[in-house]
Amino acid sequence: MLNSWFYRSNAFKAWILVLVLGSLFSSQAFASKMASQLQEAIYLFEMKGDVDESVRLLEKITRQGDDDDKESAFFYLGKIYDLANNKAQANHFYGRSQAFTKTTSKAYWLAGRDAATSYSPERLLQKTITLKSPIRKFFDGKNANILFENGHIAKIENGKIIEIASKLDESSHLLQIDSDGMWYQNSTRDSLFYKPHNSPNQEISYVVKNVIQFTAVNGNAIAISDKGFYILDRKGTILKNNTDYTSCQLQRDQYISDNFIINCTDNALHFISASSATESFTIAQYDIIQKTYIYKDNIYLISGNMLFCYNVQDPKKTLWRAEVRNVESIQIFENNIVTLEASGKITLYDQATGAVLSTVRANASNIYTLAQGTLGLFSNEGSVITVDTLLHPLWGFNFAKPPMTRPIIKKRYIYVPFSNRKIFAIDAHYYGQRPLYSSKLTSQAVHLAKQKKWDKIPPYLEMILENEPGNAEAHFLKAFNQELKNAPEKDRQRAWAEAVRLSTGSPQVARIVLKYYSKVIGANYASQLNISPKTLYPQLLGSKKNLYMVDPATEQLICINAESGKQRWSKYIGKIGNAPVIQSDENTILISTGYQMSIYDMNKESFNKPLQLPGKAFNFTLTGDYIYAATWNGFLLKISRATNSIIWSRKVYSMPFHVVKLNRFLQLCNLDGELMRLNDDNGLTLEKSTYKVQVNITAMEGVDSTLVLVSSTNKLFLQNIKHKDFSPTQVLMENPIVSMQVVKDQSENKIIISLSDQSIYLYSSIGTPLWKYQGKKSIFSKPFIYDGKAWIDQGNEIIAISLKTGKVVKTFSTPGGAGTPLILNHTLFSASPKRVLYSFPL
């Protein structure tokens, strides 16, 4: 019997505690189905001290009550056993209560009691679900339906893949699945069908051809074709409208007040009535609308560098606006709005007023809600940092891969799909209150490593990675152990590559990993770059003792101390765009920002006043005293570097063109191969060549009396400008030319070329082939020329090719990848796709 313990010395204190905690749950209890029985159970316990009868009644409620009843009954059972110091039973009932909780404050409180009544570590990764057939398409949402390659359709429930009765014919085209049924087109795309799950033999058909875009919400659907759009319901009703929305983007799953939403090229959202198939209203913006999100009666949209909020009752009035930069996603979190910017900045806004409630920056490429009241910040490397309602960190974990779609949240598990063959099921109620089992094992493995008991570590690593596939410390110990055992080079490289990649999300672990890693590869240092996860291929610029990097995603120019690898500062450039033109020499960095150019003076460490261009920049050419800017609409500008002013500007073509400075004149060639020569002093035309290269020109260089042109037809054209009437020498390549440079080698001009198949060629200035090197895995396939060698990244290494022989004369190992190298002060630098900066002594 439980009665006896209640009358002990702490009984009164316990009784008061239950009264206080009871008030936390009382509002929900009195609104529930078995409210009177619940009140009676509380009365029996609190006022009568009849614990056994109270427990009996609460257990009955857990069997017969609705979800609200069960939540409260399980809570009180947990508290009764907690006060009786029966922690195992208390823990069991707290966990059961948490499974039904819909209130975040209660979920947090129950998580705390769960930890207080159980000392065992938490296995976050509960199970791995291996799929028999690969996923063809994943339908996001509450039910998370899956179409498999074999045509079967299923949902995830209770840790299992449960097939839905309907099966799609292999030739049919599935448009959407929801909890009630599926929409699809037949193989000829001349009809559209709806088939409910509960009546697999029933099929409703619609004469709708060639659906381009489709979504269904709340029993209604909209289908856009090249002939207009259709509004459909599940009863077979169809409404036709001939308005052309083929150039617009239907906002999938977005629906408000009986309206579907279409984002069009007129920078406006068009709201289409599901009842009448007509436009109800529009919301127009000055800039392109990049993202939209609907929550209750509010419409949130990203346009330009602003987040706007409107209400459906008065869509012409802006409720509030907030400044943002490059927003990757926008969603609801705990009745507030949260945004993720490309920089990794996460901001929480009050959904009604736009007030900023909290801000944090993380190595995040996606954000998804997880347990009640938690938000997961997922990185490209597979790590997740989970934060609370004010973005404070709760726990971290690494799955080794980023999820392929939004996690599916159920009562018992949160399902995280990581590939078309594997789904992880994690604990749906973990709040970081208890240590993770993988963390406990990691501490034990680290302790053994400090004692140098390496022979005992492998079994621990196996268990760690089984419970946390991306555990960075485990991968680091694995790599370190392989170095000690002198394992094969490929195995060691693979192990270090994983250790470096997976440590990215944890600065403390990354510092340790990179410290040992740099010693292994013989580098001065390997340091983490503080750039956006979206900047996959960072390019280095350099001068004196500083390295520079443009981070387009965050629109920042970053300065790094070349000797230490530490960031000195970052400066906001302005809206760069998707394909900025960037050029530099030892004194200046040029960056195109829309219709202007930003000039950064590396000697003064400051930006000059931006210069307005008559069009978007196509390319820049730098000489000792001047900058030449060519625009997409055919303008050429000459700019003084000394005064930061335009000397002259004129339109020379009606299309983009290339320009080089040769002697005292400028040689131009447009993309159609038309040559032109200008006076450098005033920009006037000296002559137009009668010869036209009848192909598209993708690059041009000039040296002495030779003009080198690259064509889209895989040809190299060598034109002698002293003998303009002679046809140019043509050199045919086997593959498209990716890069071309004119270099000086042993006082002779030579041409080095990289092709799309990664092969590298060296030619003489008259087109004689000198050597070929077959490269591999280079990011941009453009060698850096220094000290008679061509330096180039080759996947997991950087090599130096002798310009004289075409043979590899030096190699630096870079497990995990490298980027285009830069050499400064006799030191080689490279930034990897995983945002690691290498420094090697030459």
XYZ file of N, CA and C in Angstrom, residues 121 123 436-461 463-464 467 471 473-474 477:
105
model
N 21.949 7.404 -19.225
C 22.107 8.268 -20.402
C 21.018 7.982 -21.438
N 19.597 7.383 -25.192
C 19.915 6.936 -26.556
C 19.029 7.744 -27.505
N 23.768 12.238 -23.363
C 23.588 11.247 -24.416
C 24.486 10.038 -24.165
N 23.987 8.881 -24.530
C 24.762 7.646 -24.368
C 26.053 7.718 -25.180
N 25.968 8.293 -26.386
C 27.169 8.405 -27.228
C 28.195 9.337 -26.592
N 27.731 10.379 -25.877
C 28.662 11.292 -25.201
C 29.373 10.600 -24.046
N 28.642 9.756 -23.324
C 29.255 9.002 -22.225
C 30.335 8.070 -22.769
N 30.017 7.362 -23.849
C 31.006 6.463 -24.457
C 32.213 7.247 -24.970
N 31.945 8.445 -25.529
C 33.039 9.275 -26.038
C 33.976 9.683 -24.912
N 33.437 10.063 -23.773
C 34.267 10.438 -22.620
C 35.144 9.278 -22.187
N 34.586 8.080 -22.224
C 35.369 6.905 -21.847
C 36.489 6.641 -22.865
N 36.187 6.830 -24.154
C 37.202 6.612 -25.193
C 38.307 7.656 -25.101
N 37.932 8.917 -24.838
C 38.932 9.979 -24.682
C 39.824 9.697 -23.474
N 39.222 9.202 -22.392
C 40.001 8.864 -21.190
C 41.027 7.776 -21.508
N 40.618 6.763 -22.274
C 41.549 5.703 -22.667
C 42.662 6.252 -23.561
N 42.296 7.205 -24.440
C 43.315 7.801 -25.322
C 44.352 8.570 -24.515
N 43.901 9.295 -23.485
C 44.843 10.023 -22.639
C 45.784 9.085 -21.896
N 45.292 7.881 -21.604
C 46.131 6.868 -20.964
C 46.928 6.059 -21.982
N 46.742 6.396 -23.278
C 47.428 5.737 -24.392
C 47.102 4.239 -24.482
N 45.878 3.889 -24.127
C 45.421 2.497 -24.245
C 44.660 2.334 -25.556
N 45.366 2.534 -26.663
C 44.740 2.562 -27.971
C 44.156 1.211 -28.395
N 44.683 0.127 -27.852
C 44.168 -1.188 -28.219
C 42.756 -1.419 -27.685
N 42.356 -0.656 -26.652
C 41.020 -0.822 -26.065
C 39.985 0.142 -26.660
N 40.420 1.047 -27.513
C 39.517 2.091 -28.020
C 38.595 1.634 -29.154
N 39.047 0.827 -30.142
C 38.173 0.479 -31.283
C 36.777 -0.004 -30.927
N 36.584 -0.887 -29.920
C 35.202 -1.296 -29.599
C 34.324 -0.124 -29.166
N 34.911 0.833 -28.446
C 34.157 2.018 -28.032
C 33.751 2.851 -29.247
N 34.686 2.999 -30.200
C 34.377 3.790 -31.392
C 33.230 3.166 -32.173
N 30.747 1.393 -30.959
C 29.493 1.646 -30.235
C 29.079 3.115 -30.354
N 30.070 4.023 -30.307
C 29.756 5.455 -30.423
C 29.099 5.745 -31.759
N 25.573 4.684 -32.210
C 24.595 5.533 -31.530
C 24.594 6.968 -32.038
N 29.638 11.417 -34.804
C 30.361 11.896 -33.630
C 31.784 12.298 -34.011
N 34.403 13.499 -32.272
C 35.514 12.998 -31.456
C 35.846 11.560 -31.805
N 34.812 10.744 -32.068
C 35.052 9.349 -32.423
C 35.800 9.248 -33.749
N 39.432 10.240 -33.088
C 40.203 9.153 -32.456
C 40.486 8.031 -33.460
